[in-house]
Tab-separated table of C-alpha atoms (C1' of nucleotides) in Angstrom:
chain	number	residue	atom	x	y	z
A	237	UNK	CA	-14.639	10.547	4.052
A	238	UNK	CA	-17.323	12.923	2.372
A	239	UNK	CA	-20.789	11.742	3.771
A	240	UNK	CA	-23.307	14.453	5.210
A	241	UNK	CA	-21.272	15.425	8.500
A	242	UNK	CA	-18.203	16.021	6.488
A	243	UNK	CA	-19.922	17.954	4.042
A	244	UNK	CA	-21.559	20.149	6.233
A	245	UNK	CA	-18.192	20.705	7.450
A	246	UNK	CA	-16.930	21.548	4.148
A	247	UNK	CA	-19.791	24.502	3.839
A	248	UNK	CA	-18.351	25.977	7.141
A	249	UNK	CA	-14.830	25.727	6.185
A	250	UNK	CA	-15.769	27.438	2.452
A	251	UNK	CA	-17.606	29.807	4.322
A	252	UNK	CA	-15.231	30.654	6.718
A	253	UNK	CA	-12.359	30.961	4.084
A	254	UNK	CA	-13.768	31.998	0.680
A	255	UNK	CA	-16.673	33.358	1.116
A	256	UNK	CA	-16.640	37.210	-0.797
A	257	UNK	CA	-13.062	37.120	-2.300
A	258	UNK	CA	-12.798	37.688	-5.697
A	259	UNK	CA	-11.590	35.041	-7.808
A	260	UNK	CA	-9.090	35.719	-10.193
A	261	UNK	CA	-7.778	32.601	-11.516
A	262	UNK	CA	-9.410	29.182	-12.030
A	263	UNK	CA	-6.877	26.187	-12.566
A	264	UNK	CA	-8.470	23.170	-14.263
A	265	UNK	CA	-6.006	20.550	-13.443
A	266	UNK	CA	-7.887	17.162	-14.412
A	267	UNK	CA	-11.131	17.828	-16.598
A	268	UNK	CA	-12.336	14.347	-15.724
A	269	UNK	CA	-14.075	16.120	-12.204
A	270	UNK	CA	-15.854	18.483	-14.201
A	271	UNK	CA	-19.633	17.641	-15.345
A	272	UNK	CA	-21.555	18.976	-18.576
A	273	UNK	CA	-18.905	22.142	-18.521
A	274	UNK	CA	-15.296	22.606	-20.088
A	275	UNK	CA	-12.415	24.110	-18.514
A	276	UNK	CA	-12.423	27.016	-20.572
A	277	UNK	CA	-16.343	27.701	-19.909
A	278	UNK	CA	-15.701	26.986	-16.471
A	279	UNK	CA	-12.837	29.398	-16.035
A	280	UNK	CA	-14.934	31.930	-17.986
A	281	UNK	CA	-17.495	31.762	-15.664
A	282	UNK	CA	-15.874	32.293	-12.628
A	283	UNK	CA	-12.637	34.161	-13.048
A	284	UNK	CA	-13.732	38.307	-11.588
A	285	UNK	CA	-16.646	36.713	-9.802
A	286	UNK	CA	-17.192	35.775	-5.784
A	287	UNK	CA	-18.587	33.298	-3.749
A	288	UNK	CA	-21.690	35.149	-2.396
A	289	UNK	CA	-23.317	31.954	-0.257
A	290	UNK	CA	-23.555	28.179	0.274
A	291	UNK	CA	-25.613	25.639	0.749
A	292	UNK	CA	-25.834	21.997	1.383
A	293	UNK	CA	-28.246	18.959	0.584
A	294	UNK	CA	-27.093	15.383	1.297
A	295	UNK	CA	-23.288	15.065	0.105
A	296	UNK	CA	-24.055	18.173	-2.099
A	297	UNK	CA	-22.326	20.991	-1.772
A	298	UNK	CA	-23.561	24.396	-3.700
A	299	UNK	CA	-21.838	27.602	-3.962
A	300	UNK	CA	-23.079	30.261	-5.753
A	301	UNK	CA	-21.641	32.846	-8.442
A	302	UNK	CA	-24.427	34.758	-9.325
A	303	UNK	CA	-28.281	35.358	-9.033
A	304	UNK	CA	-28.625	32.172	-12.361
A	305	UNK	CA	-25.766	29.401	-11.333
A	306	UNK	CA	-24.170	27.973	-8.333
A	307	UNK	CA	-21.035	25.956	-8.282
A	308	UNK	CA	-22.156	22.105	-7.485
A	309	UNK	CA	-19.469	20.237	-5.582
A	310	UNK	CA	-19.672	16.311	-5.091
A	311	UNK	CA	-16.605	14.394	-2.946
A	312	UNK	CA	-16.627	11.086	-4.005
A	313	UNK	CA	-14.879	9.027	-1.867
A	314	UNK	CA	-11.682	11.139	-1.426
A	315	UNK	CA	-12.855	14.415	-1.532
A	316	UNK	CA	-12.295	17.679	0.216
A	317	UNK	CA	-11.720	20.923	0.547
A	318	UNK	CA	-8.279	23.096	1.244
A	319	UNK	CA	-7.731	26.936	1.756
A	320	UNK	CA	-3.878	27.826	1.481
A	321	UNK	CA	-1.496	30.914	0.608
A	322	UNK	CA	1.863	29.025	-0.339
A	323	UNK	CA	1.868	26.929	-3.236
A	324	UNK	CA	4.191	24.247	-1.533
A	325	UNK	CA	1.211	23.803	0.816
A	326	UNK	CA	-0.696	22.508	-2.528
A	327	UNK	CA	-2.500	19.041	-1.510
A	328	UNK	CA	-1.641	16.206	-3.463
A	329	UNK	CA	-4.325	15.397	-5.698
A	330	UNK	CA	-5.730	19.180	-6.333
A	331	UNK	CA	-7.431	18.562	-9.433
A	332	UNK	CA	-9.321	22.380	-9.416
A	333	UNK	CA	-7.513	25.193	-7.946
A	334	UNK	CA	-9.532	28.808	-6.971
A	335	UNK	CA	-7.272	31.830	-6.426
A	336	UNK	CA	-8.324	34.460	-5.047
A	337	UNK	CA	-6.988	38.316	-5.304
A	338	UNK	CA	-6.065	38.188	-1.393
A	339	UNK	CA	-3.431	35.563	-2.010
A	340	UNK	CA	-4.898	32.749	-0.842
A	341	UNK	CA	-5.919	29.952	-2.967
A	342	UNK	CA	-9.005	27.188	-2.519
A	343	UNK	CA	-8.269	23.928	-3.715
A	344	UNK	CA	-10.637	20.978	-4.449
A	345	UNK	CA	-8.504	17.579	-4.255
A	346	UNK	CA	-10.140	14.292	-5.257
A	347	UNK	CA	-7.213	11.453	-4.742
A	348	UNK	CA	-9.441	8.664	-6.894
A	349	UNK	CA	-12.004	11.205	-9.011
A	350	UNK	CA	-14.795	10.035	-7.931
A	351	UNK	CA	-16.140	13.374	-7.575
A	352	UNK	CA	-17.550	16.182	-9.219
A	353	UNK	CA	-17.967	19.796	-9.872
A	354	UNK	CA	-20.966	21.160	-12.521
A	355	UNK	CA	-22.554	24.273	-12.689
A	356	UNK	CA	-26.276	24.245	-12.482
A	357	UNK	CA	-29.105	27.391	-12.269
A	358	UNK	CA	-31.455	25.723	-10.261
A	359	UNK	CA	-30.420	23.974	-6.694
A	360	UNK	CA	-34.324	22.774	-5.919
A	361	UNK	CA	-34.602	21.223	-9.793
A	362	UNK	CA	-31.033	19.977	-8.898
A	363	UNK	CA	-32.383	17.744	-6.802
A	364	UNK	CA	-35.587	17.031	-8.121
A	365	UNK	CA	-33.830	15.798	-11.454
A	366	UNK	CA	-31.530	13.210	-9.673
A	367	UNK	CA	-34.614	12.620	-7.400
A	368	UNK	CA	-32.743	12.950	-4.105
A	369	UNK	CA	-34.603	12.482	-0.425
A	370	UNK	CA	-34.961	14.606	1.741
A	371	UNK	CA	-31.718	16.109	3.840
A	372	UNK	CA	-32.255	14.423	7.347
A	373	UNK	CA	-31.097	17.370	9.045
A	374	UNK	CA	-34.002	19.828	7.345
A	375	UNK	CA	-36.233	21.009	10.210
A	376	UNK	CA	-39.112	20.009	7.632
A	377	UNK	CA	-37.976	16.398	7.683
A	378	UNK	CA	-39.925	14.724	10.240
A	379	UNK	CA	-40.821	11.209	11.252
A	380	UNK	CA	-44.011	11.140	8.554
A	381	UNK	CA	-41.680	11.606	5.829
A	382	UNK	CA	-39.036	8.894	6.856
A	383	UNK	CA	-41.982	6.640	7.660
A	384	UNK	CA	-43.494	7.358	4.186
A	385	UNK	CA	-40.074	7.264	2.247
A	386	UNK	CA	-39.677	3.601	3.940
A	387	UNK	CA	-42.949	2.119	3.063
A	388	UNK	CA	-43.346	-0.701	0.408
A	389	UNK	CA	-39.401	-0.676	0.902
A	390	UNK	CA	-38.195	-4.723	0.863
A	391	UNK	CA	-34.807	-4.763	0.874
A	392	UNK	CA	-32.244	-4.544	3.948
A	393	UNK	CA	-32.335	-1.144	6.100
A	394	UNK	CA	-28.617	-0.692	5.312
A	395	UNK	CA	-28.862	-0.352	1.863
A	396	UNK	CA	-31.660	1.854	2.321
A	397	UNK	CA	-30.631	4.246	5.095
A	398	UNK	CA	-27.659	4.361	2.184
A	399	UNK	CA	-29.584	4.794	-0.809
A	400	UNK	CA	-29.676	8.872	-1.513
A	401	UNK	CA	-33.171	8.608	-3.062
A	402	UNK	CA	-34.857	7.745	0.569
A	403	UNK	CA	-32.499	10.127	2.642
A	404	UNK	CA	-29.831	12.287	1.274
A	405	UNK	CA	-26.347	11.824	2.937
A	406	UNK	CA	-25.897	8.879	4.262
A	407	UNK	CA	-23.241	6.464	3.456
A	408	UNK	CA	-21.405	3.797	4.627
A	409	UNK	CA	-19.677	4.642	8.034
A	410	UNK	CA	-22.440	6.655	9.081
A	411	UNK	CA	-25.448	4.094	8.004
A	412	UNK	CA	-22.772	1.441	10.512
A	413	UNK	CA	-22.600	3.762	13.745
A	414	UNK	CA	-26.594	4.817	13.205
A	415	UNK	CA	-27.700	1.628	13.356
A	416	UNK	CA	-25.444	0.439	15.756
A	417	UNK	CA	-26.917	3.360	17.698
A	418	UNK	CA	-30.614	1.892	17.184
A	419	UNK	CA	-29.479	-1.045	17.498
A	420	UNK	CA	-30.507	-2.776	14.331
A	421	UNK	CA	-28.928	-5.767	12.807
A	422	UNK	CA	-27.448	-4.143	9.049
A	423	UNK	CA	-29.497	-6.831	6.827
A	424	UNK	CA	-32.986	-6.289	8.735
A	425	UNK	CA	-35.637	-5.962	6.272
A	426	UNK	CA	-37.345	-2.885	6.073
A	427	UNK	CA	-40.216	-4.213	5.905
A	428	UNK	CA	-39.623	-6.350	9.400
A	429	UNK	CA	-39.160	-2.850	11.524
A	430	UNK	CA	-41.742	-2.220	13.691
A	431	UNK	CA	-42.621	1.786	14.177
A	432	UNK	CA	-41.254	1.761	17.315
A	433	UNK	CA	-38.191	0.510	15.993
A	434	UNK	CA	-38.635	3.376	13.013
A	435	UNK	CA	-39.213	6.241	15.080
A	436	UNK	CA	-36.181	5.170	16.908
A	437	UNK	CA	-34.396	4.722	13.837
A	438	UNK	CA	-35.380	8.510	13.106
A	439	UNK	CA	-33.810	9.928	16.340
A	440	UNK	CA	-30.976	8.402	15.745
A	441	UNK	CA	-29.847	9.562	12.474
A	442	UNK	CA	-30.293	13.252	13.384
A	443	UNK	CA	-28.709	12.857	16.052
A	444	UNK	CA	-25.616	10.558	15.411
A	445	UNK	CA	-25.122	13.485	12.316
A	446	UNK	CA	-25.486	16.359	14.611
A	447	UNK	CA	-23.101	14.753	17.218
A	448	UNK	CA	-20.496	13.802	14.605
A	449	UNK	CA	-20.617	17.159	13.582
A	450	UNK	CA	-19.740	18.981	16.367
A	451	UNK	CA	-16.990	16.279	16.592
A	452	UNK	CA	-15.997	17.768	13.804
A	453	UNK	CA	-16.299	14.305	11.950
A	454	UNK	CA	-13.085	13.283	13.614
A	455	UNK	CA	-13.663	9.582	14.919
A	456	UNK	CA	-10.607	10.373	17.238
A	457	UNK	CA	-12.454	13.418	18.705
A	458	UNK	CA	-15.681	10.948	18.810
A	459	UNK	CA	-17.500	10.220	22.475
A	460	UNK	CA	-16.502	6.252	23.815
A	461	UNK	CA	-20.227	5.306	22.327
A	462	UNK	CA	-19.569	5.498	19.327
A	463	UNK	CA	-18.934	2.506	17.332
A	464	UNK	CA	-16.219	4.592	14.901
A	465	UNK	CA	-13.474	4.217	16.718
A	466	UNK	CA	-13.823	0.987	17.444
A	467	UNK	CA	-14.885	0.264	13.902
A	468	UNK	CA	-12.168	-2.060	12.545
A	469	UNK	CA	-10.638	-5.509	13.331
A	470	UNK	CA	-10.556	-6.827	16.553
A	471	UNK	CA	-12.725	-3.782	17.505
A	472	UNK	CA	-14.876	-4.002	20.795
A	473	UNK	CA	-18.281	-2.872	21.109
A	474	UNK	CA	-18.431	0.126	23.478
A	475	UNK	CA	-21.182	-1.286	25.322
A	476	UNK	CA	-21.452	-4.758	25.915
A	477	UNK	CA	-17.333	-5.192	24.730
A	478	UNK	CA	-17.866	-7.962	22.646
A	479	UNK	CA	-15.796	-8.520	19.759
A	480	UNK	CA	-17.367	-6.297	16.476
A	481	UNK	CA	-18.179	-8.391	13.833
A	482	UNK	CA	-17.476	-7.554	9.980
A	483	UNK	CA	-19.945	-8.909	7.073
A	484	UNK	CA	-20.733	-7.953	3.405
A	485	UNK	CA	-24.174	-5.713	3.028
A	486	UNK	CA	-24.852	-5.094	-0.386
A	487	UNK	CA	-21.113	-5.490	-1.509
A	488	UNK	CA	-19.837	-2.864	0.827
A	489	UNK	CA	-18.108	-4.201	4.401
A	490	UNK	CA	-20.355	-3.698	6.984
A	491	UNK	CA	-19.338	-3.421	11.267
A	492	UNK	CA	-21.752	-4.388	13.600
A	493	UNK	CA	-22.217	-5.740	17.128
A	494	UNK	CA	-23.392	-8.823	17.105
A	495	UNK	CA	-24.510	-9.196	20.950
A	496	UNK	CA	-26.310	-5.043	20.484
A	497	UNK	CA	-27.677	-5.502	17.088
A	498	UNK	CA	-29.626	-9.053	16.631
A	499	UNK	CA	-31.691	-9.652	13.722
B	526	DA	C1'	-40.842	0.510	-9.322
B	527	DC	C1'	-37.515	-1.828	-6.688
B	528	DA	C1'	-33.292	-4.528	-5.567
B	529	DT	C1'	-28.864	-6.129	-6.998
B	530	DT	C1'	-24.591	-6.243	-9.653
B	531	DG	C1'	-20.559	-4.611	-12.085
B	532	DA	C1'	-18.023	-0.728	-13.728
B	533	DC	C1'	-15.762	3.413	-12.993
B	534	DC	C1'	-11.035	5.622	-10.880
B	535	DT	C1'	-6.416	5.828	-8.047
B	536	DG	C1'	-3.353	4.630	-4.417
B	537	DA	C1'	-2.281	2.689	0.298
B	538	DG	C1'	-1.201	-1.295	2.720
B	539	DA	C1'	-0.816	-6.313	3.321
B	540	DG	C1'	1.371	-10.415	2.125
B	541	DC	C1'	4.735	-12.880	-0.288
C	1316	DT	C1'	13.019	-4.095	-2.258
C	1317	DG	C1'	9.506	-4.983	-5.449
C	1318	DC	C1'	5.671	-7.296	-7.058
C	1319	DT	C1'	0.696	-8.569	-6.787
C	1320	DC	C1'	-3.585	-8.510	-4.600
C	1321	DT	C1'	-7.232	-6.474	-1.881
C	1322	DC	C1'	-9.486	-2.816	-0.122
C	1323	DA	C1'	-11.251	2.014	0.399
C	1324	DG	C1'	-16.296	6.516	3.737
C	1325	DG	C1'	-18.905	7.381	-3.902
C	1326	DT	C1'	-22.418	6.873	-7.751
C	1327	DC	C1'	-24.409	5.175	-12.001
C	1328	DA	C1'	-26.133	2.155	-15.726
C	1329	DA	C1'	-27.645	-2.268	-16.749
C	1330	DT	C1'	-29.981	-6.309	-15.327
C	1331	DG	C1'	-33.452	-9.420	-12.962
DNA sequence: ACATTGACCTGAGAGC
DNA sequence: TGCTCTCAGGTCAATG
């Protein structure tokens, strides 16, 4: 699930929950989430503090505890976020529990633990260090810098729009319904796009994020023209209807229409 | 420097 | 019912 629009929805659901309550007890229940910190250390750190503010770059997620370290939350494949009071209401596969002096508790569940949680001082060296791109939905991100971040680029545009060194966010569902959007056949070479084809490969990924956030990421919720929910077997395109084909990109299964998106 | 591959995890669902 | 196999929206290190 956790690509940029779910993320971002994340940061307004931690923001609308647990924002400025005081934690009182951390529960570490698998260490294997945790990065370059201990369960002890981590518990230290946070038990008496509060969330203060949040921000978000790609699939990153960062909440912060004081004025030197902020909380960094990754999802993995299976990740997300869930604010409760009774303990019977306790998801699944919580694997680090936040409770808060109100009552209420924040849990982070990972089913496969792909994720993870660190705690780092600096959010900008953050992402200098694992040399992410830019966050497509950064005012200051503009068609220069996707044009730039593309050039000398050989390999296939899905792969790419996926790869969080270009762009920051962008996975596999979304990379599927942008280009679908642009209509771009998955395995086109970067290198074979014309700039009219880039810049409207640009519109297109703010905009299928912004959209699928205000569908609150919810394919069910999601507008007929857009591939999503139509994204499986037997699927129809939602604008020419013909049958939505399935190949391998880079090892990860790839929908596309074959009429909408030629190569 | 860039592209590609396999490994890392767990569990749901399909097929037998 | 129970077993096995495949697949799943993530990255990362190692290889060509």
């Amino acid at each position: 699930m956790p690509e940029l629009p779910d993320v971002e929805l994340f940061k307004q659901y931690i923001d609308a929950t647990s924002l400025h309550q005081k934690i009182d007890t951390v529960t570490v229940k698998n260490e294997t989430i945790l990065k370059g910190i201990t369960a002890g250390n981590l518990k230290e750190k946070l038990e008496g503090k509060t969330f203060n503010c949040s921000r978000r770059h790609g699939k990153f997620l960062f909440v912060c505890i004081d004025t030197t370290s902020w909380l960094a939350l990754h999802f993995g494949m299976t990740g997300f976020l869930k604010y409760f009071k009774r303990m019977e209401k306790e998801s699944d596969h919580a694997r680090l529990l936040f409770s808060f002096t109100n009552g209420y508790h924040l849990a982070y569940d990972c089913q496969r633990m792909l994720g993870k949680i660190q705690v780092i001082e600096d959010i900008a060296q953050f992402i200098k260090k694992k040399n992410l791109g830019p966050d497509p939905l950064d005012p200051d991100f503009e068609i220069d810098t996707f044009r730039r971040q593309l050039d000398g680029r050989k390999g296939m545009i899905k792969p790419t729009l996926m790869n969080q060194q270009i762009i920051a966010g962008i996975g596999n569902i979304y990379s599927d319904e942008i280009l679908f959007q642009a209509k771009i056949h998955p395995k086109q070479a970067v290198s074979d796009l014309s700039n009219e084809k880039i810049e409207n490969l640009f519109r297109h990924i703010r905009s299928v994020l912004e959209s699928a956030i205000s569908y609150h990421a919810d394919p069910e919720k999601f507008p007929e023209w857009f591939l999503l929910p139509h994204r499986h077997k037997n699927g129809n395109c939602p604008k020419c209807h013909t049958t939505i084909k399935k190949i391998t990109v880079s090892q990860r299964s790839s929908y596309y229409c074959p009429n909408c998106q030629k190569q």
